[in-house]
Coordinates of C-alpha atoms in Angstrom, one line a residue:
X867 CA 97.7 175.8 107.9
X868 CA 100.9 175.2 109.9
X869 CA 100.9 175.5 113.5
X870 CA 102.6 177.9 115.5
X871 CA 103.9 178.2 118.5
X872 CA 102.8 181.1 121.1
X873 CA 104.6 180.6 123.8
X874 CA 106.9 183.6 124.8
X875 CA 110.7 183.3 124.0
X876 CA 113.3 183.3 126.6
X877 CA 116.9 184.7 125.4
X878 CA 118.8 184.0 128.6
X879 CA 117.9 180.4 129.1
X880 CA 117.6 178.0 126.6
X881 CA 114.5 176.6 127.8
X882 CA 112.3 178.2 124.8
X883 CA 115.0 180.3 123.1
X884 CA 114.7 181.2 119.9
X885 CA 116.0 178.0 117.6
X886 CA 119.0 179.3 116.0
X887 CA 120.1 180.2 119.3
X888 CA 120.1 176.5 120.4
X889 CA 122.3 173.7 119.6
X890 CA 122.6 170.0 120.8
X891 CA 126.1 168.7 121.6
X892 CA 127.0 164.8 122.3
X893 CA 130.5 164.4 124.7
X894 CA 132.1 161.0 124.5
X895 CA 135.6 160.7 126.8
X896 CA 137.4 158.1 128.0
X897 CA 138.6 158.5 131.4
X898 CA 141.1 156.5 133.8
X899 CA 140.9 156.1 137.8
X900 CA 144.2 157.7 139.0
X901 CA 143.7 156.6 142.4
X902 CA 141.2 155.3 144.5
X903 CA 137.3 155.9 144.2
X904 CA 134.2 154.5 144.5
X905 CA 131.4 155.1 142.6
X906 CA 128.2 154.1 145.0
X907 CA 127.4 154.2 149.1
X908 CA 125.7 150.6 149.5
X909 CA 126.9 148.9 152.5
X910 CA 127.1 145.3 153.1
X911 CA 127.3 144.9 156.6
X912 CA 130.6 145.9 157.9
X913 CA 131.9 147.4 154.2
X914 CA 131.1 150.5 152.5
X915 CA 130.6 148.9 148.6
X916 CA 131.3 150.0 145.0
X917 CA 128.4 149.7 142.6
X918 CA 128.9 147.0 140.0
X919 CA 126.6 144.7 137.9
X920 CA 126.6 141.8 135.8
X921 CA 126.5 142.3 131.7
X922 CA 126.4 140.0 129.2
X923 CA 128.7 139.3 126.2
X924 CA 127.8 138.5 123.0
X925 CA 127.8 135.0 123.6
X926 CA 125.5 135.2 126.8
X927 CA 128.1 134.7 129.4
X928 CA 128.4 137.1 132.1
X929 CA 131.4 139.6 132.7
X930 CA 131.6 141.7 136.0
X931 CA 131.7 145.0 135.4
X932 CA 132.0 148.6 137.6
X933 CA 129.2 150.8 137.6
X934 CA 129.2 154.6 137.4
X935 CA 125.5 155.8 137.7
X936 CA 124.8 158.8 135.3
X937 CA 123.1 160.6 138.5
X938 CA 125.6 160.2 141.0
X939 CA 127.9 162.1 137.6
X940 CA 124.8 164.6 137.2
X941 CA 125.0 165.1 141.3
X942 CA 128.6 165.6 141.4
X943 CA 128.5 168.3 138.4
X944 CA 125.6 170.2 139.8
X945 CA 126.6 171.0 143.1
X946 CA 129.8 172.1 141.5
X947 CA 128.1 174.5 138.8
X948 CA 126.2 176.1 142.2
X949 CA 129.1 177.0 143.4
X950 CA 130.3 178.7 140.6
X951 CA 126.5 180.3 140.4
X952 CA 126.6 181.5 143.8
X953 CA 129.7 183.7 143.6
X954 CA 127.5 185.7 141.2
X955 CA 123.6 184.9 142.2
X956 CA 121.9 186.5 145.1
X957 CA 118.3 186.3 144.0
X958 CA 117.1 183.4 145.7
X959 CA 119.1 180.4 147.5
X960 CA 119.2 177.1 146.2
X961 CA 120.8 174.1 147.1
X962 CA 120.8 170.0 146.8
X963 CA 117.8 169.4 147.9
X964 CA 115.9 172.8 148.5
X965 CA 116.1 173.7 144.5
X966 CA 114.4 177.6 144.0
X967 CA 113.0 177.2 140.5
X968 CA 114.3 180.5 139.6
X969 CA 118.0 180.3 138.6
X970 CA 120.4 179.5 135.7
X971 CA 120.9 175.9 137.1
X972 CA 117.7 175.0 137.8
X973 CA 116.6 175.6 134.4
X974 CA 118.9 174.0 132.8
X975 CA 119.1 170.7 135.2
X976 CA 115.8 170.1 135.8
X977 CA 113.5 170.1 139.2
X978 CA 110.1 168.6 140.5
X979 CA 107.9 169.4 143.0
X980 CA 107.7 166.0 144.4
X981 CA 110.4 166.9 146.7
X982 CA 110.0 169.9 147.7
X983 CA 108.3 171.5 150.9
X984 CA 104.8 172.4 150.7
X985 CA 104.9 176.1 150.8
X986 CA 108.4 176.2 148.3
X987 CA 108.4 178.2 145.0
X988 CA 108.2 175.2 143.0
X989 CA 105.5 173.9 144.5
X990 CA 103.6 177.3 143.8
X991 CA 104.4 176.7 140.4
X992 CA 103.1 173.7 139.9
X993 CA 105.3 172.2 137.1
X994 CA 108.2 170.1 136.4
X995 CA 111.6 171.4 134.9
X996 CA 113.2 168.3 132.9
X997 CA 116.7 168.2 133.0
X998 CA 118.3 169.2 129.2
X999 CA 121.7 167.7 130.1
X1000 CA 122.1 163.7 130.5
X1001 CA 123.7 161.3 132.0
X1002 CA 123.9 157.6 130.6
X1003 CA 125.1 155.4 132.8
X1004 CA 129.4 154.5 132.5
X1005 CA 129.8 150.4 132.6
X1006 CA 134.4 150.2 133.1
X1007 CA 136.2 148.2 130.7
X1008 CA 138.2 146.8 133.4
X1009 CA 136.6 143.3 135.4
X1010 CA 135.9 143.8 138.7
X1011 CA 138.4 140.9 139.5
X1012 CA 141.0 143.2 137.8
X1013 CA 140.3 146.0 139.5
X1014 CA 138.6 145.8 142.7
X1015 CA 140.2 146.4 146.6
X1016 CA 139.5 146.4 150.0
X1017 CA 140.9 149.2 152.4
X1018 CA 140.2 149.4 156.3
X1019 CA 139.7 152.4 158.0
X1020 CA 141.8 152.9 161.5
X1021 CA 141.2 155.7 163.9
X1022 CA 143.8 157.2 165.4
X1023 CA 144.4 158.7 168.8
X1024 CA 145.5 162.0 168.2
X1025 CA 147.3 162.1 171.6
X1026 CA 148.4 158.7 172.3
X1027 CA 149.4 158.5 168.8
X1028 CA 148.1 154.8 169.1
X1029 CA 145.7 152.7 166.6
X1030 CA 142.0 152.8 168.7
X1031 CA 141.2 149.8 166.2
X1032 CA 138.6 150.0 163.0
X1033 CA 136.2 153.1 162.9
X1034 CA 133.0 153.0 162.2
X1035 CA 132.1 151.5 158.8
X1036 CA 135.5 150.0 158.9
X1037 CA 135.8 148.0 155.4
X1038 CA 135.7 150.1 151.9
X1039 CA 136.0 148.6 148.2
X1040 CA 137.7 150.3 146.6
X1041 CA 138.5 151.0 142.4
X1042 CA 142.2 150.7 142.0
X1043 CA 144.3 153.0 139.4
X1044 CA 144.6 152.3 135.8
X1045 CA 140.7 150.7 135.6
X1046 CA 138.8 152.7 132.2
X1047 CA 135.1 153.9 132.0
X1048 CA 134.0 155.5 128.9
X1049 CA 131.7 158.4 129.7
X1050 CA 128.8 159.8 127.5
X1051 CA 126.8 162.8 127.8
X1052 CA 123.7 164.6 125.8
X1053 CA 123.7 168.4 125.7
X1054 CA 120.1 168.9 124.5
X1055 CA 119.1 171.8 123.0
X1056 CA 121.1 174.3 125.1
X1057 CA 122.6 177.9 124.6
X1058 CA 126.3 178.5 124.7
X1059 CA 126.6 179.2 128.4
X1060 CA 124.4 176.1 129.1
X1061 CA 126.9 174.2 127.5
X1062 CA 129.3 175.8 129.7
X1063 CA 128.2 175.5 132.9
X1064 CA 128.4 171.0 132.0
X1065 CA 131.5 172.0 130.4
X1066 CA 133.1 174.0 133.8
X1067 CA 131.5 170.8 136.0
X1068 CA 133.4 168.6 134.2
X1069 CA 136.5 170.3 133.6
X1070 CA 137.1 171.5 137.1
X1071 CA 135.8 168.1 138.4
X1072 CA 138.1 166.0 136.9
X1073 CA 140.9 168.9 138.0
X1074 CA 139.5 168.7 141.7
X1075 CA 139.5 164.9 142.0
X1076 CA 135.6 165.1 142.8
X1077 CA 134.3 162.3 141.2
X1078 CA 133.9 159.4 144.2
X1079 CA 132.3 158.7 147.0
X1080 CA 135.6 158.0 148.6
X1081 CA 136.4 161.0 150.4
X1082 CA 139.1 159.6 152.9
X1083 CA 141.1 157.9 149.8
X1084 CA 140.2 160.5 147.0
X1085 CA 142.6 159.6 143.8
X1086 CA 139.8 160.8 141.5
X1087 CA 140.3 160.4 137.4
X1088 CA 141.7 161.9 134.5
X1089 CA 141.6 161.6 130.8
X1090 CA 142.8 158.9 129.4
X1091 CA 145.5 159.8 126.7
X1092 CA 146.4 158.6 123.3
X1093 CA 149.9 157.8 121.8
X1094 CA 150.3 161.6 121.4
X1095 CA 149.4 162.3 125.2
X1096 CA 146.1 164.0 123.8
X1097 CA 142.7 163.7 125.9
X1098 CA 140.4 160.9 124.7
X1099 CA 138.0 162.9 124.2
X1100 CA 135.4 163.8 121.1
X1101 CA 132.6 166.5 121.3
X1102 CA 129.9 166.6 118.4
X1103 CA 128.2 169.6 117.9
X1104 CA 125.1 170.3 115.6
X1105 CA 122.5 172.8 115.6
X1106 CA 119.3 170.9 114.8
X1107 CA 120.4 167.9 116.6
X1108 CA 121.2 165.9 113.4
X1109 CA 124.3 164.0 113.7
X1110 CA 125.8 162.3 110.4
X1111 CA 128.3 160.6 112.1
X1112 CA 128.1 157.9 114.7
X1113 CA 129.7 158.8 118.3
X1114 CA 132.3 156.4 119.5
X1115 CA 130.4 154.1 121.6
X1116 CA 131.5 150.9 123.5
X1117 CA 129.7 147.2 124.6
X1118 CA 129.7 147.5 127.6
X1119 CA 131.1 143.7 127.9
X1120 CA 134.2 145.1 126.1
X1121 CA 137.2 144.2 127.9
X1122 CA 139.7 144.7 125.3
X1123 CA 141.1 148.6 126.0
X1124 CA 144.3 148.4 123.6
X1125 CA 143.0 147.1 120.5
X1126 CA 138.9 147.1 120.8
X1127 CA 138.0 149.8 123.0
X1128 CA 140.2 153.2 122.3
X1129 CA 139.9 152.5 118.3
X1130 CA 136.8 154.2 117.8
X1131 CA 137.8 157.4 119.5
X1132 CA 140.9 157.8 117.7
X1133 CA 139.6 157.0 114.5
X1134 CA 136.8 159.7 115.0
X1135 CA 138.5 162.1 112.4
X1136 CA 140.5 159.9 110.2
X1137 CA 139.4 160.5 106.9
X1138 CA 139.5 156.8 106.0
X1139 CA 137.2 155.8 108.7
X1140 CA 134.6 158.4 108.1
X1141 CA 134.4 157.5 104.6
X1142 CA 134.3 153.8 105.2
X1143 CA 131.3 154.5 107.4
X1144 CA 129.1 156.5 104.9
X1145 CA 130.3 153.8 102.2
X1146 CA 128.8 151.1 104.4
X1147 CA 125.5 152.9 104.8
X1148 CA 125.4 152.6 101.0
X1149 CA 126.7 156.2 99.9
X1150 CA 129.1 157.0 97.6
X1151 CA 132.4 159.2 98.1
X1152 CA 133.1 161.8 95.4
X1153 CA 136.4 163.5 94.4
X1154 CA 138.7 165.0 97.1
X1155 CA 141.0 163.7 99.8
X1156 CA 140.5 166.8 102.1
X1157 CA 136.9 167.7 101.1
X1158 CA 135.0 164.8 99.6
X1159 CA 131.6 164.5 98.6
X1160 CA 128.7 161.8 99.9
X1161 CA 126.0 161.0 97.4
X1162 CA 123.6 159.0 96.3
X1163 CA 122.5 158.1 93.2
X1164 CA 124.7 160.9 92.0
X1165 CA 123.0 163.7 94.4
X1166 CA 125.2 165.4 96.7
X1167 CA 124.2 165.1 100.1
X1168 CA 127.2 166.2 102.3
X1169 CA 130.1 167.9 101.9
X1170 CA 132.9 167.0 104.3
X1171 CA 135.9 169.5 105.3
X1172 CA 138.8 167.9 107.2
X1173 CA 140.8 170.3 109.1
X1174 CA 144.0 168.9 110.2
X1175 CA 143.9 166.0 112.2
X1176 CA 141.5 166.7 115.0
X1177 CA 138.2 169.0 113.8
X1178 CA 135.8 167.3 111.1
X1179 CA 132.8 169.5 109.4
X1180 CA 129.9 168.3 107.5
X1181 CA 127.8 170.9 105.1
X1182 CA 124.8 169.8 103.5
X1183 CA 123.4 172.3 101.0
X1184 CA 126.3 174.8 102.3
X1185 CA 125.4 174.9 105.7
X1186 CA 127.3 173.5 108.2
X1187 CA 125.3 170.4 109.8
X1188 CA 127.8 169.0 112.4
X1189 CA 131.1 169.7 113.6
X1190 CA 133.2 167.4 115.6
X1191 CA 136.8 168.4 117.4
X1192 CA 138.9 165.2 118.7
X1193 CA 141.7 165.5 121.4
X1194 CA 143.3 169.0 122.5
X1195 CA 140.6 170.7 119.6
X1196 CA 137.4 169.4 121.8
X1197 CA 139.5 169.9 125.2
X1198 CA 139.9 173.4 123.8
X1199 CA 136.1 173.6 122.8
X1200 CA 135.1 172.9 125.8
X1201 CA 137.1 175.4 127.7
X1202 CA 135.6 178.2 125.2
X1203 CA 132.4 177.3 126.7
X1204 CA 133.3 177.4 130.2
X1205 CA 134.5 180.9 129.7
X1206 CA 131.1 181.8 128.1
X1207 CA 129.4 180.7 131.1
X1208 CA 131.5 182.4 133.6
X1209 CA 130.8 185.9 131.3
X1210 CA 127.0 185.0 131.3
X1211 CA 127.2 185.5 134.8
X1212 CA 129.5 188.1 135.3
X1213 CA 126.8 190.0 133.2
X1214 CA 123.7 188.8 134.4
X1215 CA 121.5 191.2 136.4
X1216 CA 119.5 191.1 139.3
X1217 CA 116.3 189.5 138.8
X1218 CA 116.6 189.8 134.8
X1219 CA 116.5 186.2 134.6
X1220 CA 113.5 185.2 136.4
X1221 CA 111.9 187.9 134.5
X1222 CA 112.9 186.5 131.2
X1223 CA 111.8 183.0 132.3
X1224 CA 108.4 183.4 134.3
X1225 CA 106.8 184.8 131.2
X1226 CA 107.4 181.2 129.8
X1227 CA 106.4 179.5 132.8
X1228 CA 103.2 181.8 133.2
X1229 CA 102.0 180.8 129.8
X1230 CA 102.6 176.9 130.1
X1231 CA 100.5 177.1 133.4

């Protein structure tokens, strides 16, 4: 007899939301320092470092890369979705590091009583909420010897109008313009305004100039563009978390951004490359230029509908099992999203969600 599963469903998280409510959806972007940042607070004595680390090429020798952490990202992104929250949520107050346990975010990013005060919620509650949004790691494409500075700081007399020498922690690195990271991250089994909440985060962030630790020098990044001027940007989205198609990952020893690095996102809807890949797995392509089939020994197991230039769909059995938008299509995508989280809580009500939630949380206790 199959097994089933009695735990109460939630319909305003996606925490145990019905399944055909949930979908998973994989980001990749490219994106390019337009200033100057650092990524990392480490100091060495008199200078505030960036994070980097050694990687190794395929022939073992070592390349110098920058690092961006996925949490100081995740960081970043949630104290920007609270403030969003917090025009519209007055049930309970929670902030970096005092998390409640009982909002939108918190369900959706993740908590732990290991770090809380004794006598907080979470501890009351006695679980763990794991975050369903991640955050690999960025490695640039840039060397740090291409792309690594070093600023002082001066303080200024504001009445003298005179240099009172070098402040504080005096020296900064510093991550000069035009250096590339490519930037990946997991949407795990989330409702729409889930989705949206990473989706405003990283819109508004990269908008905002948020992302470094440099505050006195902030350049922040942008997309990278292609040839057309379109975001490098691809968003794969799939609602049992099935993905036929490969995102466009990068080595992280990759140094090559012209011809090795930016060919994999901009070949993530061309029809020749997509059916290059399945032929190399050891399907075959059936009839059509705009919607072929992929088979194997002569069943069909996907049908593929390319629409335009930038949006990709793969059926199996008539249903649709992924969809991928490229450029302006997954820039657009992802502002749809953002909207859907700002109506989410425009309509949410007092105390409906904890509610929905605790009846979950009650029964995994």
């Amino acid at each position: 007899m199959a097994k089933t599963n009695q735990f109460p469903k939630t319909t305003l998280s996606g925490v145990a939301a019905e399944s055909d409510k949930l979908k998973t959806v994989l980001i990749s972007a490219m994106v390019e320092v337009s200033g100057h940042v650092r990524f990392g607070d480490g100091t060495d004595i008199d200078t505030t470092i960036t994070e980097t680390d050694m990687v190794l090429n395929p022939n073992g020798d070592s390349v110098h890369k920058f690092i961006w952490a996925g949490s100081k990202r995740r960081g970043v992104d949630r104290r920007t979705i609270h403030q969003m929250r917090n025009r519209y949520w007055q049930d309970t107050n929670c902030y970096i590091p005092q998390l409640c346990g009982q909002c939108p975010t918190c369900w959706l990013y993740g908590f732990t009583g290991t770090t809380q005060d004794a006598n907080s919620v979470i501890k009351k509650l006695g679980i763990n909420a794991k975050s369903r949004i991640h955050y690999p790691t960025s490695v640039s494409i840039e060397t740090v010897e291409q792309g690594q500075n070093r600023h002082n700081r001066n303080m200024v007399d504001e009445k003298k109008q005179t240099t009172a020498g070098e402040a504080g922690i005096h020296k900064e690195q510093v991550i000069v313009a035009g250096v590339h990271f490519p930037i990946y991250t997991s949407a795990m089994q989330v409702l729409d305004w889930e989705l949206g909440a990473f989706a405003h985060a990283l819109l508004e962030n990269l908008n905002a100039n948020r992302y470094t630790a440099a505050s006195r020098a902030q350049g922040g990044v942008r997309w990278a563009t292609d040839y057309k001027d379109a975001p490098i940007l691809v968003v794969d989205e799939s609602s049992d978390g099935i993905f036929p198609l490969n995102v466009p990952k990068i080595s992280g020893w990759e140094t090559d951004y012209q011809h090795k690095v930016i060919n994999p996102f901009l070949e993530a809807t061309s029809k020749e490359s997509i059916k290059s890949s399945f032929e190399l797995m050891g399907f075959e392509i059936g009839e059509g230029d705009d919607s072929p089939t992929v088979k194997h020994d002569s069943n069909c197991l996907f049908n593929i509908s390319f629409n335009g230039n930038d949006n990709v769909i793969i059926k199996q059995n008539g249903e649709i099992k992924m969809t991928r938008y490229q450029g302006n299509a997954a820039l657009g995508y992802l502002r749809r999203c953002q909207l859907a989280w700002q109506s989410y809580l425009n309509e949410l009500q007092t105390g409906e969600f904890w509610k929905d939630v605790n009846s979950y949380v009650e029964a995994i206790k």
